[in-house]
Each structure stands twice: as structure tokens, then as C-alpha cells.
Coordinates of C-alpha atoms in Angstrom, one line a residue:
M1 CA -73.7 28.9 -3.6
E2 CA -74.1 32.6 -4.3
N3 CA -71.5 34.8 -5.8
D4 CA -72.3 37.7 -3.4
N5 CA -70.0 40.2 -5.1
H6 CA -71.8 40.1 -8.4
Q7 CA -74.3 42.9 -8.0
P8 CA -76.3 44.0 -11.1
G9 CA -76.2 47.7 -11.7
A10 CA -76.7 50.1 -14.6
A11 CA -75.4 48.3 -17.7
P12 CA -72.6 50.1 -19.6
S13 CA -73.8 51.4 -22.9
L14 CA -73.1 50.1 -26.4
A15 CA -71.9 53.6 -27.3
A16 CA -69.1 53.2 -24.7
A17 CA -68.1 49.9 -26.3
Q18 CA -68.1 51.5 -29.7
Q19 CA -65.7 54.2 -28.5
L20 CA -63.3 51.6 -27.0
L21 CA -63.5 49.7 -30.2
E22 CA -62.1 52.7 -32.1
D23 CA -59.7 54.1 -29.5
V24 CA -58.1 50.9 -28.2
F25 CA -58.5 48.4 -31.1
G26 CA -58.5 50.8 -34.0
Y27 CA -61.7 49.6 -35.7
K28 CA -64.3 52.1 -36.9
S29 CA -67.4 49.8 -36.7
F30 CA -68.6 46.5 -35.3
R31 CA -68.6 43.4 -37.5
F32 CA -71.7 41.3 -38.0
G33 CA -73.2 40.2 -34.6
Q34 CA -70.7 41.9 -32.4
A35 CA -72.9 44.8 -31.3
D36 CA -75.8 42.4 -30.6
I37 CA -73.6 40.0 -28.5
I38 CA -71.9 42.8 -26.6
Q39 CA -75.3 44.4 -25.7
Q40 CA -76.6 41.1 -24.4
V41 CA -73.5 40.5 -22.4
L42 CA -73.5 44.0 -20.9
A43 CA -77.2 43.4 -19.9
G44 CA -76.2 40.3 -18.0
G45 CA -77.8 37.6 -20.2
D46 CA -76.4 34.2 -21.3
T47 CA -75.3 34.2 -24.9
Q48 CA -74.4 31.5 -27.4
V49 CA -72.3 32.7 -30.3
L50 CA -71.6 30.9 -33.6
L51 CA -69.3 33.0 -35.7
P52 CA -66.7 31.9 -38.2
T53 CA -63.0 31.9 -37.3
G54 CA -61.8 35.4 -37.9
G55 CA -65.3 36.8 -37.3
G56 CA -64.2 38.8 -34.2
K57 CA -65.4 36.5 -31.4
S58 CA -62.7 37.6 -29.0
L59 CA -63.8 41.2 -29.1
C60 CA -67.2 40.0 -27.9
Y61 CA -65.8 39.4 -24.4
Q62 CA -62.7 41.7 -24.4
L63 CA -64.8 44.9 -24.9
P64 CA -67.4 44.0 -22.2
A65 CA -64.5 43.0 -19.9
L66 CA -63.2 46.6 -20.1
L67 CA -66.6 48.1 -19.4
L68 CA -67.9 45.8 -16.6
P69 CA -66.7 46.5 -13.1
G70 CA -65.3 43.0 -12.1
L71 CA -63.1 40.3 -13.5
T72 CA -63.9 38.4 -16.8
L73 CA -62.9 34.7 -16.9
V74 CA -62.0 33.3 -20.3
I75 CA -61.8 29.5 -20.5
S76 CA -59.7 28.2 -23.4
P77 CA -58.4 24.7 -24.4
L78 CA -54.9 25.6 -25.3
V79 CA -52.0 27.3 -23.5
S80 CA -50.8 28.9 -26.8
L81 CA -54.1 30.7 -27.2
M82 CA -54.0 32.2 -23.7
D83 CA -50.4 33.4 -24.0
D84 CA -51.0 34.9 -27.4
Q85 CA -54.1 36.8 -26.4
V86 CA -52.6 38.0 -23.1
S87 CA -49.6 39.4 -25.0
A88 CA -51.7 41.1 -27.6
L89 CA -54.0 42.7 -24.9
K90 CA -51.0 43.9 -22.9
E91 CA -49.6 45.5 -26.1
L92 CA -52.9 47.5 -26.2
G93 CA -52.5 48.6 -22.6
I94 CA -55.1 46.1 -21.2
S95 CA -54.5 44.3 -17.9
A96 CA -54.8 40.6 -18.7
A97 CA -53.2 37.4 -17.3
A98 CA -53.3 33.7 -17.7
I99 CA -53.0 30.7 -15.3
H100 CA -52.0 27.4 -16.8
S101 CA -49.8 24.4 -16.3
G102 CA -46.8 25.9 -18.2
M103 CA -46.3 28.6 -15.7
Q104 CA -43.9 28.8 -12.7
S105 CA -45.5 28.8 -9.2
V106 CA -44.2 32.3 -8.6
E107 CA -45.9 33.6 -11.7
V108 CA -49.2 32.0 -10.6
M109 CA -48.9 33.6 -7.1
N110 CA -48.2 37.0 -8.6
T111 CA -51.3 36.7 -10.9
L112 CA -53.5 35.5 -8.0
R113 CA -52.3 38.6 -6.0
G114 CA -53.1 40.9 -8.9
I115 CA -56.6 39.4 -9.2
Q116 CA -57.2 39.8 -5.5
E117 CA -56.2 43.4 -5.7
G118 CA -58.4 44.1 -8.6
N119 CA -55.5 44.9 -11.0
I120 CA -56.5 42.4 -13.7
K121 CA -59.6 42.7 -16.0
L122 CA -59.3 39.4 -18.1
L123 CA -58.1 36.1 -16.7
Y124 CA -57.5 33.2 -19.1
L125 CA -57.8 29.7 -17.7
S126 CA -57.7 26.1 -18.8
P127 CA -60.7 24.0 -18.0
E128 CA -58.6 21.8 -15.7
R129 CA -57.6 24.8 -13.6
V130 CA -61.0 26.3 -13.3
L131 CA -62.6 23.0 -12.3
Q132 CA -60.3 22.6 -9.2
T133 CA -62.4 22.9 -6.1
H134 CA -60.0 25.1 -4.2
F135 CA -59.8 27.5 -7.3
L136 CA -63.6 27.6 -7.5
E137 CA -63.7 28.5 -3.8
R138 CA -61.3 31.3 -4.5
L139 CA -63.4 32.6 -7.4
Q140 CA -66.4 32.8 -5.1
G141 CA -64.7 35.5 -3.2
L142 CA -64.1 37.7 -6.2
H143 CA -66.3 40.0 -8.3
I144 CA -66.7 38.0 -11.4
S145 CA -68.7 39.8 -14.1
L146 CA -68.5 37.4 -17.1
I147 CA -67.5 33.8 -17.9
A148 CA -66.5 33.4 -21.6
I149 CA -66.0 29.9 -22.9
D150 CA -64.1 29.7 -26.1
E151 CA -64.1 26.7 -28.5
A152 CA -67.4 25.7 -26.9
H153 CA -68.0 22.9 -29.4
C154 CA -65.5 20.9 -27.2
I155 CA -68.2 20.7 -24.6
S156 CA -70.6 18.5 -26.7
Q157 CA -70.3 14.8 -27.3
W158 CA -71.8 15.5 -30.7
G159 CA -69.1 18.0 -31.6
H160 CA -66.1 17.1 -33.8
D161 CA -63.6 17.8 -31.0
F162 CA -65.3 16.6 -27.8
R163 CA -63.1 17.0 -24.6
P164 CA -64.4 15.4 -21.4
E165 CA -63.0 18.1 -19.1
Y166 CA -64.8 20.7 -21.2
G167 CA -68.0 18.7 -20.8
Q168 CA -67.8 19.3 -17.0
L169 CA -67.9 23.1 -17.2
G170 CA -71.6 23.2 -16.3
V171 CA -70.6 23.1 -12.6
L172 CA -69.6 26.8 -13.0
R173 CA -73.3 27.6 -12.9
N174 CA -73.6 26.1 -9.5
W175 CA -70.5 27.8 -8.1
L176 CA -71.1 31.2 -9.7
P177 CA -74.9 31.3 -10.4
G178 CA -75.3 35.1 -10.9
V179 CA -72.6 35.4 -13.6
P180 CA -73.6 35.5 -17.3
I181 CA -72.0 32.9 -19.5
L182 CA -70.9 33.6 -23.1
A183 CA -70.3 30.4 -25.1
L184 CA -68.4 30.9 -28.4
T185 CA -67.5 28.6 -31.3
A186 CA -67.0 28.6 -35.0
T187 CA -68.6 25.2 -35.8
A188 CA -71.7 23.6 -34.3
D189 CA -74.7 22.1 -35.9
A190 CA -78.2 22.3 -34.3
V191 CA -77.7 19.1 -32.2
T192 CA -74.3 20.3 -30.9
R193 CA -75.7 23.8 -30.0
T194 CA -78.5 22.3 -28.0
D195 CA -76.1 20.0 -26.2
I196 CA -73.8 23.0 -25.3
A197 CA -76.7 25.0 -23.9
E198 CA -77.9 22.0 -21.8
R199 CA -74.5 21.1 -20.4
L200 CA -73.6 24.7 -19.5
H201 CA -77.1 25.2 -17.9
L202 CA -77.6 28.4 -20.0
Q203 CA -80.7 30.3 -19.1
N204 CA -82.7 31.3 -22.2
P205 CA -79.5 32.0 -24.1
H206 CA -79.6 34.6 -26.8
L207 CA -78.3 32.9 -30.0
V208 CA -76.2 34.9 -32.5
Q209 CA -75.3 33.0 -35.6
G210 CA -73.3 34.5 -38.4
S211 CA -72.6 33.3 -41.9
F212 CA -70.2 30.4 -42.2
D213 CA -68.8 32.0 -45.3
R214 CA -65.2 33.1 -45.3
P215 CA -65.1 34.9 -48.7
N216 CA -61.4 35.8 -48.5
I217 CA -60.5 32.1 -48.5
R218 CA -60.1 30.3 -51.8
Y219 CA -60.9 26.6 -51.6
V220 CA -58.8 24.4 -53.9
V221 CA -58.7 20.6 -54.1
Q222 CA -56.0 18.9 -56.1
E223 CA -55.5 15.2 -56.8
K224 CA -52.3 13.7 -55.3
Y225 CA -50.0 12.8 -58.1
R226 CA -46.5 13.2 -56.8
N227 CA -47.4 13.5 -53.2
K228 CA -44.5 15.3 -51.3
P229 CA -43.0 17.0 -54.4
Q230 CA -46.4 18.6 -55.0
V231 CA -46.3 20.0 -51.5
V232 CA -42.8 21.5 -52.0
D233 CA -43.8 23.0 -55.4
Y234 CA -46.8 24.8 -53.8
V235 CA -45.0 26.1 -50.8
K236 CA -42.1 27.5 -52.9
T237 CA -44.6 29.5 -54.9
Q238 CA -45.8 31.1 -51.6
S239 CA -42.2 32.1 -50.7
G240 CA -42.2 33.9 -47.3
A241 CA -45.9 33.6 -46.6
S242 CA -47.0 31.9 -43.4
G243 CA -48.7 28.5 -43.9
I244 CA -49.8 25.4 -41.9
I245 CA -49.7 21.9 -43.5
Y246 CA -51.9 19.3 -41.8
C247 CA -51.0 15.6 -42.0
G248 CA -52.7 12.5 -40.6
S249 CA -49.6 11.0 -38.9
R250 CA -46.6 12.2 -36.8
K251 CA -44.2 10.4 -39.1
R252 CA -45.5 12.2 -42.2
T253 CA -45.2 15.7 -40.5
E254 CA -41.5 15.0 -40.0
E255 CA -41.0 13.6 -43.5
I256 CA -42.6 16.6 -45.2
A257 CA -41.0 19.2 -42.9
E258 CA -37.5 17.6 -43.6
R259 CA -38.2 17.7 -47.4
L260 CA -39.2 21.4 -47.2
V261 CA -36.1 22.3 -45.2
R262 CA -34.0 20.6 -47.8
A263 CA -35.7 22.7 -50.4
G264 CA -34.7 25.9 -48.6
V265 CA -38.0 26.5 -46.8
K266 CA -38.1 27.7 -43.2
A267 CA -40.2 24.8 -41.9
A268 CA -40.6 22.6 -38.9
A269 CA -42.7 19.6 -37.7
Y270 CA -45.1 19.9 -34.8
H271 CA -46.8 17.0 -33.0
A272 CA -47.6 15.7 -29.6
G273 CA -44.6 13.2 -29.7
L274 CA -42.0 15.9 -29.8
P275 CA -40.4 17.3 -26.6
H276 CA -42.3 20.2 -25.0
E277 CA -39.3 22.6 -25.5
I278 CA -39.2 21.9 -29.3
R279 CA -42.9 22.4 -29.7
Q280 CA -42.7 25.7 -27.8
S281 CA -39.8 26.8 -29.8
T282 CA -41.5 26.0 -33.1
L283 CA -44.7 27.8 -32.1
Y284 CA -42.7 30.9 -30.9
R285 CA -40.7 31.1 -34.1
F286 CA -43.9 30.6 -36.2
L287 CA -45.7 33.4 -34.4
R288 CA -42.8 35.7 -34.9
D289 CA -42.5 34.9 -38.7
D290 CA -39.0 33.4 -38.2
L291 CA -40.5 30.1 -39.4
H292 CA -42.7 30.2 -42.5
V293 CA -44.3 26.8 -42.4
V294 CA -45.4 24.4 -39.7
V295 CA -46.2 20.8 -40.7
A296 CA -48.4 19.5 -38.0
T297 CA -51.0 17.0 -36.8
V298 CA -54.5 18.5 -36.5
A299 CA -54.3 19.7 -32.9
F300 CA -51.9 22.5 -33.9
G301 CA -53.3 25.9 -34.5
M302 CA -56.5 25.6 -32.5
G303 CA -56.9 29.0 -31.0
I304 CA -53.5 30.3 -32.1
N305 CA -53.9 34.0 -32.4
K306 CA -51.9 34.4 -35.6
P307 CA -54.0 36.3 -38.1
N308 CA -51.5 36.4 -41.0
V309 CA -51.5 32.7 -41.9
R310 CA -51.9 32.9 -45.7
Y311 CA -52.6 29.3 -46.5
V312 CA -53.7 26.1 -44.9
M313 CA -52.9 22.8 -46.7
H314 CA -54.4 19.4 -46.0
Y315 CA -52.0 16.6 -47.1
D316 CA -54.5 14.0 -45.8
L317 CA -58.3 14.1 -45.9
P318 CA -59.9 15.4 -42.7
R319 CA -62.4 13.2 -40.9
S320 CA -65.3 15.8 -41.0
I321 CA -66.4 19.0 -42.7
E322 CA -66.4 20.6 -39.2
A323 CA -62.8 19.7 -38.7
Y324 CA -61.9 20.9 -42.2
Y325 CA -63.8 24.2 -41.7
Q326 CA -62.1 24.8 -38.3
E327 CA -58.6 24.0 -39.7
T328 CA -58.9 26.0 -42.9
G329 CA -60.4 28.8 -40.9
R330 CA -56.9 29.3 -39.4
A331 CA -56.0 31.0 -42.7
G332 CA -56.8 34.6 -43.3
R333 CA -58.1 35.6 -40.0
D334 CA -57.1 39.1 -40.7
G335 CA -59.5 39.2 -43.6
A336 CA -56.8 39.4 -46.3
P337 CA -56.8 36.9 -49.2
A338 CA -55.9 33.3 -48.1
E339 CA -56.0 29.8 -49.6
A340 CA -57.2 26.4 -48.4
I341 CA -55.6 23.7 -50.5
M342 CA -56.3 20.0 -50.1
F343 CA -54.5 17.1 -51.8
Y344 CA -57.0 14.3 -52.4
E345 CA -56.4 10.6 -53.0
P346 CA -59.5 8.4 -53.3
N347 CA -57.6 5.5 -51.8
D348 CA -57.1 7.5 -48.6
A349 CA -60.9 7.9 -48.3
R350 CA -61.4 4.1 -48.8
W351 CA -58.8 3.4 -46.1
V352 CA -60.5 5.7 -43.6
R353 CA -63.9 4.1 -44.4
R354 CA -62.5 0.7 -43.8
M355 CA -61.1 1.7 -40.5
L356 CA -64.5 3.2 -39.4
N357 CA -66.4 0.1 -40.7
E358 CA -64.2 -2.2 -38.6
Q359 CA -65.2 -0.4 -35.4
D360 CA -68.0 -1.7 -33.2
D361 CA -71.3 0.0 -33.9
S362 CA -72.1 2.9 -31.5
P363 CA -73.9 6.2 -31.8
Q364 CA -70.4 8.0 -31.8
V365 CA -69.1 5.8 -34.6
A366 CA -72.3 6.3 -36.6
V367 CA -71.8 10.0 -36.3
E368 CA -68.1 9.7 -37.4
R369 CA -69.1 7.6 -40.5
Q370 CA -71.8 10.1 -41.5
K371 CA -69.4 13.1 -41.1
F372 CA -66.6 11.4 -43.0
H373 CA -69.0 10.6 -45.9
A374 CA -69.9 14.3 -46.1
M375 CA -66.2 15.2 -46.2
S376 CA -65.6 12.7 -49.0
L377 CA -68.4 14.2 -51.1
F378 CA -66.9 17.7 -50.6
A379 CA -63.5 16.4 -51.9
E380 CA -65.1 14.8 -54.9
A381 CA -67.6 17.6 -55.7
Q382 CA -68.0 18.9 -59.3
T383 CA -69.8 22.1 -58.3
C384 CA -68.8 25.2 -56.3
R385 CA -67.0 24.0 -53.2
R386 CA -68.2 27.0 -51.1
L387 CA -71.8 26.1 -51.9
V388 CA -71.2 22.5 -50.8
L389 CA -69.5 23.7 -47.6
L390 CA -72.3 26.3 -46.7
N391 CA -75.1 23.9 -47.6
Y392 CA -73.7 21.4 -45.1
F393 CA -74.1 24.0 -42.4
N394 CA -77.7 24.6 -43.6
E395 CA -76.7 28.0 -45.1
F396 CA -78.3 27.5 -48.5
R397 CA -77.1 29.5 -51.5
D398 CA -77.3 28.9 -55.2
K399 CA -74.8 31.4 -56.7
P400 CA -71.3 30.1 -57.3
C401 CA -68.6 31.9 -55.3
M402 CA -66.1 32.5 -58.1
N403 CA -63.3 31.9 -55.5
C404 CA -62.7 28.2 -55.6
D405 CA -61.0 25.9 -58.0
L406 CA -64.2 24.6 -59.6
C407 CA -65.6 28.1 -60.2
L408 CA -62.3 29.5 -61.5
N409 CA -61.7 26.6 -63.8
P410 CA -64.8 24.4 -64.2
P411 CA -64.0 20.7 -65.1
Q412 CA -63.9 20.3 -68.9
Q413 CA -65.6 17.2 -70.4
Y414 CA -64.2 15.3 -73.3
D415 CA -64.9 12.0 -75.1
G416 CA -62.7 9.7 -73.0
T417 CA -63.8 6.4 -74.6
V418 CA -60.4 5.7 -76.3
D419 CA -58.5 6.6 -73.1
A420 CA -60.8 4.4 -71.1
Q421 CA -60.3 1.5 -73.5
K422 CA -56.5 1.8 -73.3
A423 CA -56.6 1.9 -69.5
L424 CA -59.1 -0.9 -69.1
S425 CA -57.4 -3.1 -71.6
C426 CA -54.1 -2.6 -69.8
V427 CA -55.7 -3.7 -66.5
Y428 CA -57.0 -6.8 -68.2
R429 CA -53.8 -7.7 -70.0
T430 CA -51.7 -7.4 -66.8
G431 CA -54.0 -10.0 -65.2
Q432 CA -56.0 -7.7 -62.9
Q433 CA -53.3 -8.2 -60.3
F434 CA -51.6 -4.8 -60.1
G435 CA -52.4 -1.4 -58.7
V436 CA -52.7 2.0 -60.3
Q437 CA -49.0 2.8 -60.5
H438 CA -48.0 -0.4 -62.2
V439 CA -50.8 -0.1 -64.8
V440 CA -49.7 3.5 -65.5
D441 CA -46.0 2.4 -65.9
V442 CA -47.0 -0.2 -68.5
L443 CA -49.2 2.3 -70.4
R444 CA -46.3 4.8 -70.5
G445 CA -43.8 2.2 -71.7
S446 CA -41.6 2.1 -68.6
K447 CA -38.4 0.1 -68.8
Q448 CA -38.2 -0.6 -65.1
Q449 CA -36.8 -4.0 -64.2
K450 CA -40.1 -5.0 -62.6
I451 CA -41.9 -4.4 -65.9
K452 CA -39.4 -6.7 -67.7
D453 CA -39.6 -9.3 -65.0
Y454 CA -43.3 -9.7 -65.5
Q455 CA -42.7 -9.5 -69.3
H456 CA -45.2 -6.6 -69.4
D457 CA -43.0 -4.9 -71.9
Q458 CA -44.2 -7.5 -74.4
L459 CA -47.9 -6.6 -74.0
S460 CA -49.8 -4.9 -76.7
T461 CA -50.8 -2.1 -74.2
W462 CA -47.1 -1.4 -73.3
G463 CA -46.3 2.2 -74.3
L464 CA -49.8 2.7 -75.6
G465 CA -50.2 5.9 -73.6
K466 CA -46.6 7.2 -73.7
D467 CA -47.8 10.5 -75.2
K468 CA -49.5 11.5 -71.8
K469 CA -48.0 12.3 -68.4
Q470 CA -48.1 9.9 -65.5
E471 CA -50.5 12.2 -63.7
Y472 CA -52.9 12.1 -66.7
W473 CA -53.3 8.4 -66.6
I474 CA -53.7 8.3 -62.8
S475 CA -56.6 10.8 -63.2
V476 CA -58.2 8.6 -65.9
L477 CA -57.9 5.5 -63.8
R478 CA -59.4 7.2 -60.7
Q479 CA -62.3 8.4 -62.8
L480 CA -62.9 4.9 -64.0
I481 CA -62.9 3.7 -60.4
H482 CA -65.4 6.5 -59.5
R483 CA -67.6 5.5 -62.4
G484 CA -67.7 1.9 -61.3
L485 CA -65.8 0.4 -64.2
L486 CA -62.9 -0.6 -62.0
V487 CA -62.6 -1.6 -58.4
Q488 CA -59.6 -1.7 -56.1
D489 CA -59.3 -5.0 -54.2
I490 CA -58.0 -4.1 -50.8
R491 CA -57.3 -7.7 -50.0
F492 CA -54.6 -7.8 -52.7
H493 CA -52.7 -4.5 -52.3
S494 CA -55.4 -2.5 -54.1
A495 CA -55.1 -4.4 -57.3
L496 CA -57.4 -3.1 -60.1
R497 CA -60.2 -5.4 -61.2
L498 CA -62.7 -4.8 -64.1
T499 CA -66.4 -4.8 -63.3
E500 CA -69.3 -5.8 -65.6
E501 CA -69.8 -2.1 -66.5
A502 CA -66.4 -2.1 -68.1
R503 CA -67.3 -4.6 -70.8
P504 CA -69.5 -2.5 -73.1
V505 CA -66.9 0.3 -73.0
L506 CA -64.1 -2.1 -73.9
R507 CA -66.2 -3.5 -76.8
G508 CA -67.0 0.0 -78.0
E509 CA -70.7 -0.3 -77.5
V510 CA -71.0 2.8 -75.4
A511 CA -69.2 6.2 -75.4
L512 CA -67.7 7.5 -72.1
T513 CA -67.4 11.1 -71.2
L514 CA -64.6 12.0 -68.7
A515 CA -63.3 15.2 -67.1
K516 CA -60.0 16.4 -68.6
P517 CA -57.3 15.7 -66.1
R518 CA -56.1 18.9 -64.3
L519 CA -52.4 18.6 -63.6
E520 CA -51.8 21.9 -61.9
A521 CA -53.3 23.6 -58.9
I522 CA -55.8 26.2 -60.0
S523 CA -54.9 29.8 -58.9
S524 CA -55.4 33.0 -60.8
E525 CA -52.3 34.4 -59.1
Q526 CA -49.7 31.9 -57.9
H527 CA -48.8 33.8 -54.7
V528 CA -51.7 34.4 -52.3
E529 CA -50.2 37.7 -51.2
A530 CA -50.4 39.0 -54.8
R531 CA -54.2 39.2 -54.7
G532 CA -55.8 42.5 -54.0
Q533 CA -55.6 46.1 -55.3
H534 CA -52.8 47.3 -53.0
D535 CA -49.3 48.3 -54.0
K536 CA -47.4 45.0 -53.7
A537 CA -43.9 46.5 -53.5
L538 CA -45.0 48.9 -50.8
F539 CA -46.7 46.1 -48.9
R540 CA -43.4 44.1 -48.9
R541 CA -41.5 47.2 -47.5
L542 CA -44.2 47.7 -44.8
R543 CA -44.0 44.0 -43.8
K544 CA -40.2 44.3 -43.5
L545 CA -40.6 47.4 -41.3
R546 CA -43.2 45.6 -39.2
K547 CA -40.8 42.7 -38.6
E548 CA -38.0 45.1 -37.5
L549 CA -40.3 46.9 -35.1
A550 CA -41.6 43.6 -33.7
E551 CA -38.1 42.4 -33.0
E552 CA -37.2 45.7 -31.4
H553 CA -40.2 45.4 -29.1
E554 CA -40.0 41.6 -28.7
L555 CA -43.4 41.0 -30.2
A556 CA -45.0 38.8 -32.8
P557 CA -45.2 40.9 -36.0
Y558 CA -49.1 40.7 -36.2
M559 CA -49.2 42.4 -32.8
V560 CA -47.8 45.5 -34.5
F561 CA -50.3 45.5 -37.4
S562 CA -52.1 42.8 -39.3
D563 CA -51.5 42.0 -43.0
A564 CA -54.9 43.4 -43.7
T565 CA -53.9 46.7 -42.1
L566 CA -50.6 46.8 -44.0
Q567 CA -52.5 46.1 -47.3
E568 CA -54.8 49.0 -46.5
M569 CA -51.8 51.2 -45.9
A570 CA -50.4 50.1 -49.3
L571 CA -53.7 51.0 -50.9
L572 CA -54.5 54.3 -49.2
L573 CA -50.9 55.5 -49.0
P574 CA -51.4 57.5 -45.7
T575 CA -48.8 60.4 -45.3
T576 CA -50.4 62.3 -42.4
P577 CA -51.5 61.3 -38.9
S578 CA -55.2 61.7 -39.7
Q579 CA -54.9 59.6 -42.8
M580 CA -53.0 56.9 -40.9
L581 CA -55.7 56.9 -38.1
A582 CA -58.3 56.3 -40.8
V583 CA -56.7 52.9 -41.7
S584 CA -58.6 50.0 -40.2
G585 CA -56.6 48.5 -37.3
V586 CA -54.7 51.7 -36.4
G587 CA -56.0 52.8 -33.0
K588 CA -54.7 55.7 -30.9
I589 CA -52.4 53.6 -28.8
K590 CA -50.8 51.8 -31.8
F591 CA -50.5 55.0 -33.7
E592 CA -48.6 56.7 -30.9
R593 CA -46.3 53.7 -30.8
Y594 CA -45.7 52.9 -34.5
G595 CA -47.7 55.3 -36.7
Y596 CA -45.0 57.8 -37.6
D597 CA -42.6 54.9 -38.6
F598 CA -45.1 53.7 -41.1
I599 CA -45.9 57.2 -42.4
H600 CA -42.2 57.8 -42.9
E601 CA -41.9 54.5 -44.8
V602 CA -44.8 55.4 -47.1
I603 CA -43.4 58.9 -47.8
Q604 CA -40.0 57.4 -48.6
Y605 CA -41.5 54.9 -51.0
L606 CA -43.5 57.5 -52.8
D607 CA -40.5 59.8 -53.1
S608 CA -38.4 56.9 -54.5
S609 CA -41.2 56.0 -56.9
H610 CA -41.4 59.5 -58.3
A611 CA -37.7 60.0 -58.5

């Protein structure tokens, strides 16, 4: 079936795209890969794009859409992504629309009329909508210039987020054979990339692959000691910053959100079991910075166009490095400093492994086991976490990043023989029938009734480690488990049992080196927003002004200016129109709308500082 209206002509120039980049979007130059991708798209070729979250993938179809004569289709997996991007584009004066299940029929009809009349340049669609036969027939009568498929890893059965309806998008090539396809994703290994190209029937696709590195994100892994209180402590240090906390269960999202609210944090839970109206309200409030933290299951945030998320926390271990990378990538999309913090409990990993091992063998399960094993190795790494992450994606480097917990504070080794003997002896004397917490309570001389009931307060090891914190002994015991001196018997409530390797240590025949337990999260500055050379007090004032202007115009604050743009203002201190237009992210349209308000705020701040 031919799409007769798609007639190749003289391709628009890259120079024209460059001009639009500056005038409309306010950026002075292309990021890595963007010029190459846009040139390929404008020439009418199929393109496969692998760029990190925050790497500027959306501009790779938004700019060509403005230059090409017809309509650009953007296929996206989430309603929230479509609505966010349509709102942001309209704020820039670009005619964009979406059609999805959350819309009223009258809205859909108005959008279809606008498409028919040629008044819309970008149309965002869900895969379910675009695959309907009657809709495909309607598209055949239109001038379609480009099909952009976002989150393209969802197409592949080997990807970490396979969606069957995405896997059917290859039919678009049959219905619209003359239209170039642009497939974009942040995470796809070689097997997944090949599968995407085959399923979409891409013709000699031009591959543009960027670095997986997100240098502005600091990776931190901290052992779980006090579980939920640790979460509250961290969030309170980030007062007012936007954050996402990922949990493995719906119940846990609600428990942590409730605890945060009790601690005075503007937080809410988000999961598929909540009513649609509550989910929509939570998302709306989060995008507008009325809500600082969303505690969610992993589906939340995919494609959300909120560039000022300053931290992403994983309360539970993700199932794959791809999922971890995708989720942590939702932090710092504006390029400003951000943090990815994960709480790790070895027992959690053992539980997931057991669940995977109990499943019937299949190629899919084998892939899941392999991916989870790699994730566990990342969590337990003793070398630069960024190198582990990049090496997984075959981006081999050998220089430490100096922006992860292990680079900023390398594990310190010490002679842990005496600590190990105390811990192992306590396990032995309690009968090898109790878990980590009970052994720690005995070591620290707890007077709980349970300890007295078992007469464990009469043991020689009772109170032997009372000079150290609970978290200290938990770390020691976990290291002994890692080293194979102890095992946890999952058949008996994870009771600790000694192995043969423990005997020579107990008898003092061998010395044992352990890592000094680290009881606090590693961070050179406690607040993520405190990083950088900009004037922090001015940044706070500019952020307050942004919030006021956003409310006045009924927008999400980032649609006015991103955190990165505000930080550059707080660094360059622009007091004239030409100086303000030199700030990255300030284009002509936004300058006319908001530029003078921010110039006035900078001048006022400078005057008050010099007074």
C-alpha cells in the first residue's frame, strides 16, 4: 500500500535546523549525535538511535518535524509522556497534539480535524491507537513525513521492558512504506538492537550510538541498616528537591510515602493499583513541583518529561542493569548535578535469585537470571561503579569517575579477625538457629525479653560488641556471608550457619581482612543542588520566581526554564537582554515571555548583595 502523499523533494538543510535550535529551543549547538541523526532523517533514511536519557533524543524528531512539509508521528508508550511533550511544544509556539485513551471524544475529533487541515506538525500516539486498522487507513490519506518510535527497546523480546503491542509496530512499514522511521532508545544491547531493526523492517538503518555515561549523576550504594528511617533521613537532607523513590511492591510504596508525609515531606505513592484520578493528580502535582517526592513502582517516570528530578532512589534492587540505568536516568535530565542512591540488602538479592530459580527454564528466564546476576555484581562492586556500569554496555574505560561513592570514599581495609571471631562465636553459641538481627542484639547486650527467654543474656558473647553500633555488626556479618564463612539457611528463616571456612578463623589460625563498615551515605555535599559553581542563594530566588511565573501561566516550572538554565543564570549573572540570550536554554520566544522578569531578579539580587 503506497503512501502517495509522501513525495521526496529537496531535503531541508542542517543549517536551517541549527537556526531553529537556537531561535526556538534556545540552544547554541547540537549535542553529540544530534546533527548526524537530523541530517539522516531530513535525507529520508531510517535511523536507529541509542542515546542516554537526557541526551536530547526528542530534538532529533522535533526539529525535523518543523522542517519537513508533512506530519510527524511520534509513538510513545505512556500518556504522561505525550501530554508533557505536547504542552512543552505548545509553550514554544509549535503545533503539536496527542491522541490517547485518556482524551474525550470531542478532543480526538478536533485533533483529527486539525491533522486533516494540516494545522498540526507533531502527533503523539500510543501503539494501541496507531495499530487500529481504521486509523492506519486514515493515515494513508495524509502527508506523513516521519515516524518516530520512542522507547524502542519495548519492541524487542530481548529488551528489559518488552511490550507485545510495541512488537507489532513493524506493520507500519507495510501501510506507510515510503516514510522514514526513527527508532530511539536509551538502553539496548547488540542483540536487542538487531531485534528492533528486524521487527520494524528498517532498511539499512543508520546507527548513532552515544556514550552511556551520565557524568552529572553520582552513583551511591548504601547498605540497608534501618530501612525506612534511612530513606527519611536522606530525603530530608534534599529538602525541596524533586526525587523519585522506586520500590518493589505497591504496599511498600504506600508505607514509605506515609512515613515521609509524617516527617513533613511533600510525598505521595504511585502504583497501578491506585485509582486513575489519584495517579493523575499525583503526576500533575509532581510535574508542577507541588509534590517533591513520588514513591513508586518501576513503571512510573518512563518518558516523563520532568528534567529537574535531582535524585532517584532504589529502595529495592532492580532486576537488571538496563532497568537500573533507565530508572536512574530519570534524574538530572537537564544536565545539572543529580544523584542515584540505592539501598542494598544481600538477602533481597538471594530472595530474587530463589524466585528466578523456581521458574521453569526458558530462554526468557535464562536472560532474566543473567541480567539479575550482573545487577547484583554492580551492587556489590568494590571498584568505580561508573566503570562497572559502562563496561556492562561494552563501553570500556579504565579511569575512575571520581563521582561515585567508591571513588569519593574508597573502602578502607582493616584487620577484622577479632570482630569476625566475636560474630562467628556468637552465631555458634546461639545454636546457629537465629538470623542476623538476633545475633547482633546478643553481641550488643540487648535486654529484650526474647533474649532473656532464650537465656542468651547468659552467654559469654552477650554484650561482647556493645561498643559498636548495630549497623556496624550487620556490616561485619554480611561480609562474613560474602566471604563464605557464614550461610543463611532460607529453610529456617535465614538462620546463620557456620561453614568449614569459619573454623580456622575462629581458632585464630588465619587473619581476616574486612572493609571498615560505612554507616553513612557518601556525599561530598549533603544537598545535591549545592553542587556546582553557581550562586546558591540567587539560584533559590530564581527557582522561586520560576514557580510563580509557572503558576501564573498554568505550566510546569521546567517549561519556563530548566534547573540547568537557572544555574547558568546564577553563574553568569545576566543583566542585559544580550547577556540573557547567551544563557543556554533561553531562546527568543522564552526571552520575550520571561527574560525581563529574570533580568530584574538578578539585578535586584546584585543590588541587595552590594548594599
